[in-house]
Each structure stands twice: as structure tokens, then as C-alpha cells.
Short mmCIF file of C-alpha atoms in Angstrom, two decimals:
data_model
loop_
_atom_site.label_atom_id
_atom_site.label_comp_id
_atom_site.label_asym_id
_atom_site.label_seq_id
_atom_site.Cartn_x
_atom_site.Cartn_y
_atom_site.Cartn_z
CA UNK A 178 71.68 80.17 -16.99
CA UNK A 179 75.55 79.40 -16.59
CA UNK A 180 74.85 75.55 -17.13
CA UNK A 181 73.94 76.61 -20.79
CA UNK A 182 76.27 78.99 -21.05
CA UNK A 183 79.06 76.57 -20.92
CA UNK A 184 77.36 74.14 -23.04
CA UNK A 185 77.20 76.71 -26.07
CA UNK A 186 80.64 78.22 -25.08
CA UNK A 187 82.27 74.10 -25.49
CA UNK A 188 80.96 74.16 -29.13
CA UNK A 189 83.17 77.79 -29.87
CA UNK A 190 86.81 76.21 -29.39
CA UNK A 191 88.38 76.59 -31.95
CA UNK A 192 92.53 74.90 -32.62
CA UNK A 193 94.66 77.48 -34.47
CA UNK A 194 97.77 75.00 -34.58
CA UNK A 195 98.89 75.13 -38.29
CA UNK A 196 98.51 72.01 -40.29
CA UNK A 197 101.46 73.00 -42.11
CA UNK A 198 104.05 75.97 -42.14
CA UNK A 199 102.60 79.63 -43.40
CA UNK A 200 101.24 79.61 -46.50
CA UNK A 201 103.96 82.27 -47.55
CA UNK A 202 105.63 85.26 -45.44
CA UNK A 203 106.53 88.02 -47.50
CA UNK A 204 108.33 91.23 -46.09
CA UNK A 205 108.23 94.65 -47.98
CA UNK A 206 108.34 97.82 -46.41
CA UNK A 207 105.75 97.77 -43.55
CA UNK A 208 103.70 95.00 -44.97
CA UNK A 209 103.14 91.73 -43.96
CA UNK A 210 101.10 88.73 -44.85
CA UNK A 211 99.10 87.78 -42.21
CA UNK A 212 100.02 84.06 -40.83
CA UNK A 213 96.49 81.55 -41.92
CA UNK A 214 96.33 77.45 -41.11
CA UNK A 215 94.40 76.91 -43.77
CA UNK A 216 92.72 79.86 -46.77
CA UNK A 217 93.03 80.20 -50.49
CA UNK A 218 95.78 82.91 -50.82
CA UNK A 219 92.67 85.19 -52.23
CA UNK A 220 91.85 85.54 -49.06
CA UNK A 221 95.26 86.22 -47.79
CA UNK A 222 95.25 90.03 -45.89
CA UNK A 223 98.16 92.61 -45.98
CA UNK A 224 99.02 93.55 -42.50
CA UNK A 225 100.38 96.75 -41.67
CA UNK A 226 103.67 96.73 -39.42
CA UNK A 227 104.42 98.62 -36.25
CA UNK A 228 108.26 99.02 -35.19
CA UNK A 229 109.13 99.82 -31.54
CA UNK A 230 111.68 101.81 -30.36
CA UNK A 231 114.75 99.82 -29.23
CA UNK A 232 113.97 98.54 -25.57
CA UNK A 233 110.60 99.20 -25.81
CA UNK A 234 109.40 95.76 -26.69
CA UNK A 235 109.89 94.67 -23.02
CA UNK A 236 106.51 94.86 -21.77
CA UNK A 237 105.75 92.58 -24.41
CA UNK A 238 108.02 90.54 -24.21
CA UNK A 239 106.38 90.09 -20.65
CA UNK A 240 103.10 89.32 -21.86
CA UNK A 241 101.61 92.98 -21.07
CA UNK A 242 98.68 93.89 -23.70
CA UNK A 243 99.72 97.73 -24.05
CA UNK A 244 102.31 99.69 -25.90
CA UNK A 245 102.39 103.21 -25.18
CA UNK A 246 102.56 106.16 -28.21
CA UNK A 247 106.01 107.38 -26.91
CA UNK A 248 107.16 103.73 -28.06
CA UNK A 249 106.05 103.39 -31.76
CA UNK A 250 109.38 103.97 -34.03
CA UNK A 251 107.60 103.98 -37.44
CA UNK A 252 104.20 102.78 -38.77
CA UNK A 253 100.92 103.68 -38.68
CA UNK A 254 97.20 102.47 -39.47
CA UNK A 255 93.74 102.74 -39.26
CA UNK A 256 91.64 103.16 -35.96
CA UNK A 257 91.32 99.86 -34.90
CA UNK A 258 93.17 97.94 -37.40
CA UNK A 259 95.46 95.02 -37.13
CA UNK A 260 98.75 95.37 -37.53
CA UNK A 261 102.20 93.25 -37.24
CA UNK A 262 104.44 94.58 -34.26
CA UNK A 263 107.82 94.17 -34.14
CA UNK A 264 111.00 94.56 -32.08
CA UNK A 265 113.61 97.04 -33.42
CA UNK A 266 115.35 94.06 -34.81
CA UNK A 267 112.64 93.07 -37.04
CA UNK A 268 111.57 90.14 -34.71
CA UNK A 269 108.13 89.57 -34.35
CA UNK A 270 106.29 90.19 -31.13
CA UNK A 271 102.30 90.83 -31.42
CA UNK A 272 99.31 91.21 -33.39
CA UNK A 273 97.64 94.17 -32.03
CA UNK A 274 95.11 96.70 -32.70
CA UNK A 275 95.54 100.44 -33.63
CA UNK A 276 94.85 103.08 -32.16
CA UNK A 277 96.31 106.47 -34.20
CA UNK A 278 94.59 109.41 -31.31
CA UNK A 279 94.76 107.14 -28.05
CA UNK A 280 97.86 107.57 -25.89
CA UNK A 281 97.96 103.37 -25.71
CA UNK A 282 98.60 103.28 -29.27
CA UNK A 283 98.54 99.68 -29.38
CA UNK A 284 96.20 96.60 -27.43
CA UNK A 285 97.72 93.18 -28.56
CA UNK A 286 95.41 90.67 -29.45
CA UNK A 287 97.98 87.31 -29.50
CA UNK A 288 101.64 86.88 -28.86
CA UNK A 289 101.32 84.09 -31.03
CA UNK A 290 102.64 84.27 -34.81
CA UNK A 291 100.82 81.80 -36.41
CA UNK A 292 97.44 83.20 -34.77
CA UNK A 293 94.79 84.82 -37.39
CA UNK A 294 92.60 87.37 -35.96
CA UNK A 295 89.50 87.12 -37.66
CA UNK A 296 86.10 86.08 -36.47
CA UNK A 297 86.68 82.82 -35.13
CA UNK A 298 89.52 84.21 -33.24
CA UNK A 299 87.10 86.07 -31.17
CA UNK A 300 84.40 83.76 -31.14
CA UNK A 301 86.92 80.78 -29.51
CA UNK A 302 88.32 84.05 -27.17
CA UNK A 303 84.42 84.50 -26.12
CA UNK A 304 83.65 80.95 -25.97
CA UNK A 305 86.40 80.62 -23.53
CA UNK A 306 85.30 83.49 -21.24
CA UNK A 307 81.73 82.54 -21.24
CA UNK A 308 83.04 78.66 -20.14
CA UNK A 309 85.11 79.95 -17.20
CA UNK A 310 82.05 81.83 -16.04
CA UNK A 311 80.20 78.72 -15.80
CA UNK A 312 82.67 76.95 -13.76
CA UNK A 313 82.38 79.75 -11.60
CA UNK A 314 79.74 79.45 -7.81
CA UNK A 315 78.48 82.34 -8.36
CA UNK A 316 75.09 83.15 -6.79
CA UNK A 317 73.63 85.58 -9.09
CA UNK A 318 72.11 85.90 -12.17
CA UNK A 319 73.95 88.17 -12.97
CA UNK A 320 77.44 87.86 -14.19
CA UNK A 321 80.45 89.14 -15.77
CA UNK A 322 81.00 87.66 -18.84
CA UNK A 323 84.06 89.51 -20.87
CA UNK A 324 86.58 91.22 -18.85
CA UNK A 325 88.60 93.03 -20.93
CA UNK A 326 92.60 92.39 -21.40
CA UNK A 327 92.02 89.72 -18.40
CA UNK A 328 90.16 87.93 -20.98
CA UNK A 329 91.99 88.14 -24.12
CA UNK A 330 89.86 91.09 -25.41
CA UNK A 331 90.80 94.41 -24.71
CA UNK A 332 87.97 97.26 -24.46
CA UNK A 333 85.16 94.91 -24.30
CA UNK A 334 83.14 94.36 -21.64
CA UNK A 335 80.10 92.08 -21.53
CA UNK A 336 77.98 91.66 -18.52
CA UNK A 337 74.79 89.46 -18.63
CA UNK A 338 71.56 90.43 -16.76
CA UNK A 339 69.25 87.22 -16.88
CA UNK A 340 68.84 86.68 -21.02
CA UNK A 341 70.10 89.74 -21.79
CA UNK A 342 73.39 91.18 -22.58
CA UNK A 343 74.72 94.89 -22.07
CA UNK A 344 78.11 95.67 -23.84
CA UNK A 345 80.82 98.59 -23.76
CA UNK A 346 83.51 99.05 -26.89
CA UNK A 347 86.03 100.96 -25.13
CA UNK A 348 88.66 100.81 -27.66
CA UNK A 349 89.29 101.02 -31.30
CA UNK A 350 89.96 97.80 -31.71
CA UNK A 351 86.57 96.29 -30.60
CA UNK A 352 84.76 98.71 -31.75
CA UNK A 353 85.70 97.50 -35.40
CA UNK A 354 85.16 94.22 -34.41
CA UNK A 355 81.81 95.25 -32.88
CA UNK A 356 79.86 93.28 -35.99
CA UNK A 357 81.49 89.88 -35.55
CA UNK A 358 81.46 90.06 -31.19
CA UNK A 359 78.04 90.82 -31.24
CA UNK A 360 77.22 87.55 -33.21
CA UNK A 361 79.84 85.72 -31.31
CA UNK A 362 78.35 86.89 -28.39
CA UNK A 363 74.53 85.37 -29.29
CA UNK A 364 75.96 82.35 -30.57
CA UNK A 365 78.25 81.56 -26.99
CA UNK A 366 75.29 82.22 -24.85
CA UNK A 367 71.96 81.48 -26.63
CA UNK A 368 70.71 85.04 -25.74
CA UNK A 369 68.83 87.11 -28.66
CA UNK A 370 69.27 90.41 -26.84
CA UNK A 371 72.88 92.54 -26.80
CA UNK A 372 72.57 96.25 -25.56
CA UNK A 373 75.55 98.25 -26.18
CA UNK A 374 76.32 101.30 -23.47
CA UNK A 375 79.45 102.80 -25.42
CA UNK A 376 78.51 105.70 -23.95
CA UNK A 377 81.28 106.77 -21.92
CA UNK A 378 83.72 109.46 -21.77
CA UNK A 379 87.25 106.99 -22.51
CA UNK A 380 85.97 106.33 -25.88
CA UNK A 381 87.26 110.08 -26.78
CA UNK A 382 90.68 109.01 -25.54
CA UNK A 383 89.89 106.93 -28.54
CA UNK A 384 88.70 109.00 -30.80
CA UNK A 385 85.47 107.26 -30.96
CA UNK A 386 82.01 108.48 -30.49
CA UNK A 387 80.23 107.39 -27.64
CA UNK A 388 76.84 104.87 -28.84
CA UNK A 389 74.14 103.18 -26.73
CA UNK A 390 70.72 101.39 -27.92
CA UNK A 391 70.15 97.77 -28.86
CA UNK A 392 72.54 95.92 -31.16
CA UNK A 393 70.47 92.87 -31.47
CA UNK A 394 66.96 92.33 -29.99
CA UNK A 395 64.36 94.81 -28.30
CA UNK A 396 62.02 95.78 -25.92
CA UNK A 397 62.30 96.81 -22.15
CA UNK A 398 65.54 97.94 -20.64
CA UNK A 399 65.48 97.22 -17.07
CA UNK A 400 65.79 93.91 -16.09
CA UNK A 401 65.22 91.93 -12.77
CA UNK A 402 68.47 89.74 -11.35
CA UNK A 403 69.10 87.97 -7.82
CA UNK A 404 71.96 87.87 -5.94
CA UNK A 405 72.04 85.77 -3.34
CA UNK A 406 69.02 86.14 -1.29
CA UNK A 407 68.25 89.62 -2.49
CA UNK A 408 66.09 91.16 -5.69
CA UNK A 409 66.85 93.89 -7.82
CA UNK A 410 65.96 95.62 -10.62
CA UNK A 411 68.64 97.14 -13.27
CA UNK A 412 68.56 99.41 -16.21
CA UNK A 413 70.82 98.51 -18.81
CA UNK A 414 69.90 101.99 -20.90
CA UNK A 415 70.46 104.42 -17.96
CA UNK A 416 72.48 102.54 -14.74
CA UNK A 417 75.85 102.93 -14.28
CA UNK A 418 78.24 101.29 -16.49
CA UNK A 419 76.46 98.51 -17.50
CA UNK A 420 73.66 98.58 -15.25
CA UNK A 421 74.69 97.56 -11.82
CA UNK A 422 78.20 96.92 -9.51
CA UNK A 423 78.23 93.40 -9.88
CA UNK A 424 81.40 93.74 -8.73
CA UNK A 425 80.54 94.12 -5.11
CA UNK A 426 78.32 90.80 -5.01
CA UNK A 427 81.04 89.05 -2.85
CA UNK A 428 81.53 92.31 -0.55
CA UNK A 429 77.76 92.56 -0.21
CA UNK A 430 77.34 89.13 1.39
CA UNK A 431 80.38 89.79 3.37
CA UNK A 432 78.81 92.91 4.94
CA UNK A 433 75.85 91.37 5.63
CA UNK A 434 77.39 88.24 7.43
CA UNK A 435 79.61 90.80 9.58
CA UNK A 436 76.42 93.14 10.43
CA UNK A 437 75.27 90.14 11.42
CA UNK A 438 77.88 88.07 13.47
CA UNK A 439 78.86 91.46 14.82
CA UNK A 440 74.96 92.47 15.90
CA UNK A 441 75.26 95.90 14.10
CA UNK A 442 72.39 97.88 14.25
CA UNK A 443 73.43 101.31 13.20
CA UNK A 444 74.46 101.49 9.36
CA UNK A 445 75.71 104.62 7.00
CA UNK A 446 75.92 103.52 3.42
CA UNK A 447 78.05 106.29 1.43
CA UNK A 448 77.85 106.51 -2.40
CA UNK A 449 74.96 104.06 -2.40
CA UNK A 450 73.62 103.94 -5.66
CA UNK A 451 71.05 101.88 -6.14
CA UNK A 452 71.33 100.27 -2.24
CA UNK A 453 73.52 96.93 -2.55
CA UNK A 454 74.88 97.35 0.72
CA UNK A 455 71.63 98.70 2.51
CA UNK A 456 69.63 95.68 1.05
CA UNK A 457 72.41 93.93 2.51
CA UNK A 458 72.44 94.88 5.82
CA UNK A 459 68.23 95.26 6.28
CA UNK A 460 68.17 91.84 5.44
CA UNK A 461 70.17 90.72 8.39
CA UNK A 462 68.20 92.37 11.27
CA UNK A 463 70.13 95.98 10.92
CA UNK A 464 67.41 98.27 13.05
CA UNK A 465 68.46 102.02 11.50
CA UNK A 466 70.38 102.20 7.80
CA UNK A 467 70.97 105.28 6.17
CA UNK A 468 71.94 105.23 3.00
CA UNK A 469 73.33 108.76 1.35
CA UNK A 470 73.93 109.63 -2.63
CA UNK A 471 74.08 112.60 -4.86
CA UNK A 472 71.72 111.29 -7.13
CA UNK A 473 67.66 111.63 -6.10
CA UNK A 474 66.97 108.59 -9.01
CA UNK A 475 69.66 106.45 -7.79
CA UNK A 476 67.73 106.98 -4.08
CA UNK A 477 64.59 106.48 -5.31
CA UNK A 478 65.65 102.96 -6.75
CA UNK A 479 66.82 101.83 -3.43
CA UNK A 480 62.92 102.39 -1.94
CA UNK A 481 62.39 100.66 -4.90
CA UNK A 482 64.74 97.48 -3.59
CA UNK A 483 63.89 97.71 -0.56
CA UNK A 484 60.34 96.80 -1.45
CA UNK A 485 61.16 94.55 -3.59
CA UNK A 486 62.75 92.68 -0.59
CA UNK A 487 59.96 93.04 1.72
CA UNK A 488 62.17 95.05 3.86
CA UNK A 489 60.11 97.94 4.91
CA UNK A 490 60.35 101.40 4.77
CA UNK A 491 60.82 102.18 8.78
CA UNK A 492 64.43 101.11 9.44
CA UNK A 493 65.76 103.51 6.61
CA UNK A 494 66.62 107.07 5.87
CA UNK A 495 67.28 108.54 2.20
CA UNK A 496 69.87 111.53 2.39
CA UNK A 497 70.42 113.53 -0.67
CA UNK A 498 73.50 114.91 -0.90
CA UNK A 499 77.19 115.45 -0.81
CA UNK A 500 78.91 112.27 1.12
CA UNK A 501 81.54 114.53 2.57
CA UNK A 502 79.37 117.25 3.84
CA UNK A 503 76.36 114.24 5.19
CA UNK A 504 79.72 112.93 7.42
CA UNK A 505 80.40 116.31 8.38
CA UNK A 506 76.75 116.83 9.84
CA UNK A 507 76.67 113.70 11.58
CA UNK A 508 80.03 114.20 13.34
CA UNK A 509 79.02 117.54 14.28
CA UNK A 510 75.44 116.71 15.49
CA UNK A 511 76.81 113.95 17.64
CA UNK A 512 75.26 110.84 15.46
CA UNK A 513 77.55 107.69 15.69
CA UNK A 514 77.36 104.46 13.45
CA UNK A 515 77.84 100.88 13.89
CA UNK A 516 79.03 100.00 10.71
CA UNK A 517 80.06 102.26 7.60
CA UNK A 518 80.75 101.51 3.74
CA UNK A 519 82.11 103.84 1.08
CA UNK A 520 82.27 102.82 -1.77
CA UNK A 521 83.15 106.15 -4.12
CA UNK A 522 83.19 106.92 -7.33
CA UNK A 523 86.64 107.10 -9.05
CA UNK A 524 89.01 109.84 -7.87
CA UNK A 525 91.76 109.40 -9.82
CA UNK A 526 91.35 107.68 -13.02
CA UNK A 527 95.17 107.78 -13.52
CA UNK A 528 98.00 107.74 -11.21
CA UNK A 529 98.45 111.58 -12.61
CA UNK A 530 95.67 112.59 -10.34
CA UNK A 531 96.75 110.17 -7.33
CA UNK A 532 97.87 112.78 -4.94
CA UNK A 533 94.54 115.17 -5.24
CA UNK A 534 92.36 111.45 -5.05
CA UNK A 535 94.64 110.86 -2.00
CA UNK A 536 93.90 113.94 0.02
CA UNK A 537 90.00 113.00 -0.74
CA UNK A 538 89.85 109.57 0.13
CA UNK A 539 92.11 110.12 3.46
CA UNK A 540 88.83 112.73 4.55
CA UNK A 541 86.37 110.67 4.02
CA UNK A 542 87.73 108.05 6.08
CA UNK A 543 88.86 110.10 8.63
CA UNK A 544 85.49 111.28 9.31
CA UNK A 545 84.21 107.78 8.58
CA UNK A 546 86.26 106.32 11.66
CA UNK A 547 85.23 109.10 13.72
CA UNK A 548 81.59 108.57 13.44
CA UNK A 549 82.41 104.59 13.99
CA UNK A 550 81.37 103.45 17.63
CA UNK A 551 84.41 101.43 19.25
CA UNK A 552 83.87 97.78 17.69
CA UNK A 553 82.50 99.73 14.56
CA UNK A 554 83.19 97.48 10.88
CA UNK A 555 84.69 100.08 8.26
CA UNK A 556 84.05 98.33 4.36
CA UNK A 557 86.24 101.31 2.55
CA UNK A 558 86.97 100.74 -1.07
CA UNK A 559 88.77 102.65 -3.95
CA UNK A 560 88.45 101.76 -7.73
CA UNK A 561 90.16 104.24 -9.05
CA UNK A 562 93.50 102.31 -11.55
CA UNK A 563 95.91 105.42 -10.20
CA UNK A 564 95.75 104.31 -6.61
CA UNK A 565 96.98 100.84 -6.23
CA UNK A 566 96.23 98.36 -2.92
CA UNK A 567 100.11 99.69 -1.21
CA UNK A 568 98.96 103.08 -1.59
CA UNK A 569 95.63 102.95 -0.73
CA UNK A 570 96.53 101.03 2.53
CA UNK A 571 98.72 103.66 3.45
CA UNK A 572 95.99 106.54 2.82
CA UNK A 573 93.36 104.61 5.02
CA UNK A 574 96.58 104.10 7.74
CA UNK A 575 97.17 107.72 7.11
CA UNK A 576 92.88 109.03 8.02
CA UNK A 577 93.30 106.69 11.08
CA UNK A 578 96.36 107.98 12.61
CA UNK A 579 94.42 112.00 11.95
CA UNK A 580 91.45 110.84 13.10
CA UNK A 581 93.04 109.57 16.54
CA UNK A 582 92.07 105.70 16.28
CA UNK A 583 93.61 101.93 15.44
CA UNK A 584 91.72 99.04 14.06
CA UNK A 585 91.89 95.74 12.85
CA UNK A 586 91.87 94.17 9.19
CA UNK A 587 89.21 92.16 8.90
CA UNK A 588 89.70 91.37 5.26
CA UNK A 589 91.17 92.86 2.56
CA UNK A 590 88.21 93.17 -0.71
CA UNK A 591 88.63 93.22 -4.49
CA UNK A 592 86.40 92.25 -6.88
CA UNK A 593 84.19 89.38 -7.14
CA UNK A 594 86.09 86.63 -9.25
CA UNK A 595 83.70 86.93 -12.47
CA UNK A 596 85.95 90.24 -13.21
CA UNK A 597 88.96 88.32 -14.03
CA UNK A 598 92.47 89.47 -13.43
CA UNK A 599 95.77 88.21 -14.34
CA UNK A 600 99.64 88.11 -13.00
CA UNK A 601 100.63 89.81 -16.36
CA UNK A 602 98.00 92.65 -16.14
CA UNK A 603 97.64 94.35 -12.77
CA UNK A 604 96.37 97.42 -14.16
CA UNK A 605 92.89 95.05 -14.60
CA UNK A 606 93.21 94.77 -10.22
CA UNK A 607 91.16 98.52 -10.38
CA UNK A 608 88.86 97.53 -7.38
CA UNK A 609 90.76 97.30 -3.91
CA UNK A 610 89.17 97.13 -0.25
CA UNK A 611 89.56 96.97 3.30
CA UNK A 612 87.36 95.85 5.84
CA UNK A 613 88.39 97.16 9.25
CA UNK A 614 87.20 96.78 12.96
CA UNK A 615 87.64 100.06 15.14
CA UNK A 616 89.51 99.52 18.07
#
């Protein structure tokens, strides 16, 4: 799949060098012409202009996609239009998109003047994404394909599942795009079917709706992928996000190799979802996993994968429930663990709810490390953008100097490399890890 992908992505590049200087620049009020190589001056758009505060242009000076509402001097727009920002002295700094009810009132699209956002602006951006993906070893089919402000595109995420793709618009700016991605989208890949799952709660941060269903193409909604040596089955119309954590592919092999290496037999998956981890570990020989989740459907989709992988029903235990009350019961009934992963839900969305997420995730590895035998493999893991790697180091330090223990770093996980991430965007490094060896 990949191979083709970057064969369709090399025919999207597109040069926006000028052939010549503007066509015209015209200043009046907070109106702009927009900078084309090459258009009949019909076609020639009025740009709206945004003026920042004085000092305020730093973080883009620096290459950072967001400008915050507290920085806006004057100007205003339509959600999801692009507009012309500028310094307080007039200079020019980014084209960026609108947003008049989101908090990040602006997402830049280019730092470069002369740039034209149109369609073939993102339909080279796409192109490129879709082309790094295929120089990418990844053993799965199925990939991350857009990664947001990592990739140029700000509130769009694209992940592919086999021949089909699932979308979210998670800002204004993409979603009045959505038209010309969608086609740009097709035309990079070769697919004919998009799914969009818009349907999630930052989109009222936004002011926007939230949307699911097909964009382009039909018919069934779940969708078989590999991943390494494993099979599963993902619903596009009902998973989370966009179906599935491909995120965790890399961490998934990872735990199985140490299950492995380490002859674990004994294994508590926490926040399972749909089984990743307990696939993982059944695979490689593990005698008893248990794998624990609030949600009955998500449970009843790992019985699902674990037929799927011939695994067998015998060597594991479905549990129902609350994570934190499961590790509770287990401490207090005496039941001890080879090898433990949590992998939880976001805590703290922002850094404004770090301290409560901090208190929560320092309890649930405390109690994790208890139940761990001496030798024990910890995979602990936060995604949550308001507690960074420092602090969530600290927090897992913090549950193993309560709980009475030591241990070792193994490794330190993030994402698999398909979620892109750059030096001028941390904010996109949302998905931090240790893996730890009890003393």
C-alpha cells in the first residue's frame, strides 16, 4: 500500500517560487492582496489582516503554528478564513486561519509571503505527508497519514486503514477546506473511500459542530489491518478516534519482545480497549493475561482479536470495570503480576488540569508497582498535552518512592514515528512513556 502511496504523492509537488515579483501588493485598512506566481488579477483574493500585539509575534517568529486570542491587536474574520498576520510594525509574518470563538485564534498555514493557500497548496502539503509515510518501515497496514501542525496542516488528521481513509477536522480552518482535502486526499493515495469522524468534543472549542459519515465512498465501516504479526479488526464509525491507537504499534512489539526475553507469564493490561497489548503478549507464550476496561464492547472486541489470532480463550480474563478499583482488588486479594501496562485515557487535556491528572496518574502507578513481582516490566504511559515527559517522570518517580520500591528504565516510549513531531512544535509530543523493571 505505501509503495503506491508514494508514487501518487511524487506526482502532487507542486513549486510555489514566483516567476516574477507579486503581481501587485496593495495596503488599505486591513486588506491585503493575497501574494499569486502566476493568475489573471480576476482571480486575485482580498485577504483580511490580523495585527498582533507588540511582542507577541515571537512565537512566530520561531516558527510556532499558534497565536493565542489574548494576542490579536485588531482584525477579525470569518471561521476559518485566511487572513494576513502581521507584526505591530506592519511587517509580515503568516498566513493563517481564523478562528473568531477558539481561544487559539489563529493556526498559520506558511511563514512564507509569496505562498498562496489555495488547493494546490494543500494538495503539495498532502502529497508530501503521504511520501514521508512511504519512506517510513512500518509494519502495518495501517498508518498515519496527516499529523496535524507536524505536517503543515493544522486540525487534520488522516489515518489510513487498508484502502480506506478515516478523517477528523478539528479546526476551523480545515474544516473550510474540508471540500478541496478530501479530493486531495483521493488523488495522493488512490483510495475512493474517506470517512470523516469530526465527532469530537474540541470542535466546540471551535465553534463547529461535530460530523461523522462518509465523505466519499460507501459501504462497511470496520475494516481488517495487520500489524506486525497480529490481526485486527477496526471500526472507523464507532472506535476511538479514528478507529484504533496506531500509535502504540512500536510499544506493542516492544512489550511483546520484553514478555518474551524476560519469560513473563503473568500480565494485567489496564485501559485495554480493544486488546493491543494482550494480543501482544498471548502471542509470545504469556500463560495468564488479564486485560481490564470500562467499556463491555471494547472487551468484547478483544475475544474478538484474540480469535482472530488463534490465541485461545484459556490464558485470558475479561474484567469490567473501573482500572483503579480492579488494582485495588488485586492488591488486596494478594494477586501479583509479572508485567503491567496502562495506558489511560487523557487526564488532563491542558496543563490547567495537570495537578488533579497528577494525583491520578501517581495512584495508579503506585498500586501498579505494588502488584509487580520483583523483576516485574512496568509499560506506563500518559497522553494527556498538560503533562509533559519532565513532569510525568517525576509523577511515576513520585508513585515509586509511596509505593516503597526502585526500578530501572528500560526505555523511555512515545509515539510510533508515523505521528510526526517537530523541534518547533512540542505541544504535537502528546504521547510519553516509560518502560520500567522493578527492582
Amino acid at each position: 500500500m505505501l509503495a503506491d502511496l508514494r508514487i501518487r504523492a511524487g506526482a502532487w509537488r507542486v513549486d510555489f517560487r514566483l516567476a516574477a515579483a507579486l503581481l501587485f501588493q496593495r495596503r488599505s485598512g486591513r486588506v491585503h492582496a493575497a501574494p499569486i506566481a502566476s493568475a489573471p488579477a480576476a482571480t486575485i483574493l482580498a485577504m483580511k489582516e490580523i495585527q498582533l500585539r507588540a511582542g507577541k509575534e515571537r512565537s512566530l517568529l520561531r516558527r510556532h503554528p499558534w497565536i493565542y486570542e489574548g494576542s490579536v491587536a485588531r482584525g477579525g474574520a470569518d471561521s476559518g478564513e485566511t487572513v494576513r498576520v502581521v507584526g505591530a510594525d506592519g511587517a509580515f509574518l503568516a498566513w493563517a486561519a481564523y478562528s473568531p470563538q477558539s481561544q487559539i485564534r489563529l493556526r498559520a498555514w506558511s511563514f512564507v509571503e509569496a505562498q498562496r493557500i489555495d488547493a494546490a497548496f494543500f494538495a503539495q502539503r498532502i502529497g508530501q505527508a503521504v511520501e514521508l509515510r512511504a519512506r517510513l518501515a512500518l509494519a502495518s497496514s495501517g498508518v498515519r497519514l496527516v499529523h496535524g501542525e507536524a505536517d503543515g496542516l493544522p486540525g487534520l488528521i488522516v489515518d489510513a486503514y487498508g484502502d480506506t481513509l478515516c478523517a477528523q477536522f478539528l479546526s476551523a480552518g480545515v474544516e473550510r477546506w474540508k471540500p478541496q482535502i478530501a479530493e486531495a486526499l483521493l488523488a495522493a493515495t488512490g483510495f475512493a473511500r474517506l470517512y470523516e469522524r469530526s465527532d469530537v468534543s474540541v470542535r466546540a472549542l471551535e465553534g463547529l459542530a461535530p460530523q461523522a459519515g462518509w465523505l466519499r465512498g460507501s459501504g462497511a465501516t470496520e475494516v481488517a489491518i495487520s500489524e506486525h504479526d497480529w490481526r485486527f479488526n477496526v471500526d472507523i464509525a464507532h472506535g476511538h478516534k479514528t478507529g484504533f491507537y496506531l500509535d502504540q504499534r512500536d510499544n506493542r512489539k516492544l512489550f511483546a519482545d520484553v514478555v518474551r526475553r524476560f519469560g513473563y507469564r503473568r500480565i494485567l493490561n489496564c485501559f485495554c480497549y480493544t486488546g493491543g497489548f494482550s494480543i501482544a503478549a498471548l502471542s509470545v507464550g504469556a500463560s495468564e493475561v488479564a486485560s481490564v476496561d470500562s467499556s463491555g464492547p471494547a472487551l468484547a472486541r478483544v475475544a474478538e482479536h484474540i480469535a482472530l489470532n488463534h490465541q485461545g480463550t484459556a490464558r485470558h480474563e475479561a474484567i469490567e470495570g473501573d482500572v483503579n478499583q480492579t488494582l485495588r482488588e488485586c492488591l488486596a486479594s494478594g494477586r501479583r503480576f509479572d508485567a503491567i501496562v496502562l495506558d489511560p485515557p487523557k487526564f488532563a487535556p491542558t496543563a490547567a488540569h495537570a495537578e488533579r491528572a497528577a494525583r491520578a496518574y501517581k495512584d495508579i502507578n503506585r498500586l501498579a508497582l505494588q502488584l509487580l513481582e520483583p523483576g516485574g516490566a512496568l509499560f506506563t504511559f500518559s497522553c494527556s498535552g498538560g503533562i509533559g515527559p519532565d513532569l510525568f517522570h517525576k509523577i511515576v518517580a513520585g508513585a515509586a518512592i509511596d509505593a516503597g520500591v526502585d526500578g530501572m528504565f528500560y526505555a523511555r516510549l512515545g509515539a510510533a514515528p508515523d505521528h510526526a513531531t517537530t523541534l518547533l512544535f512540542p505541544e504535537g509530543d502528546y504521547l510519553k512513556g516509560l518502560a520500567i523493571i522493578k527492582s
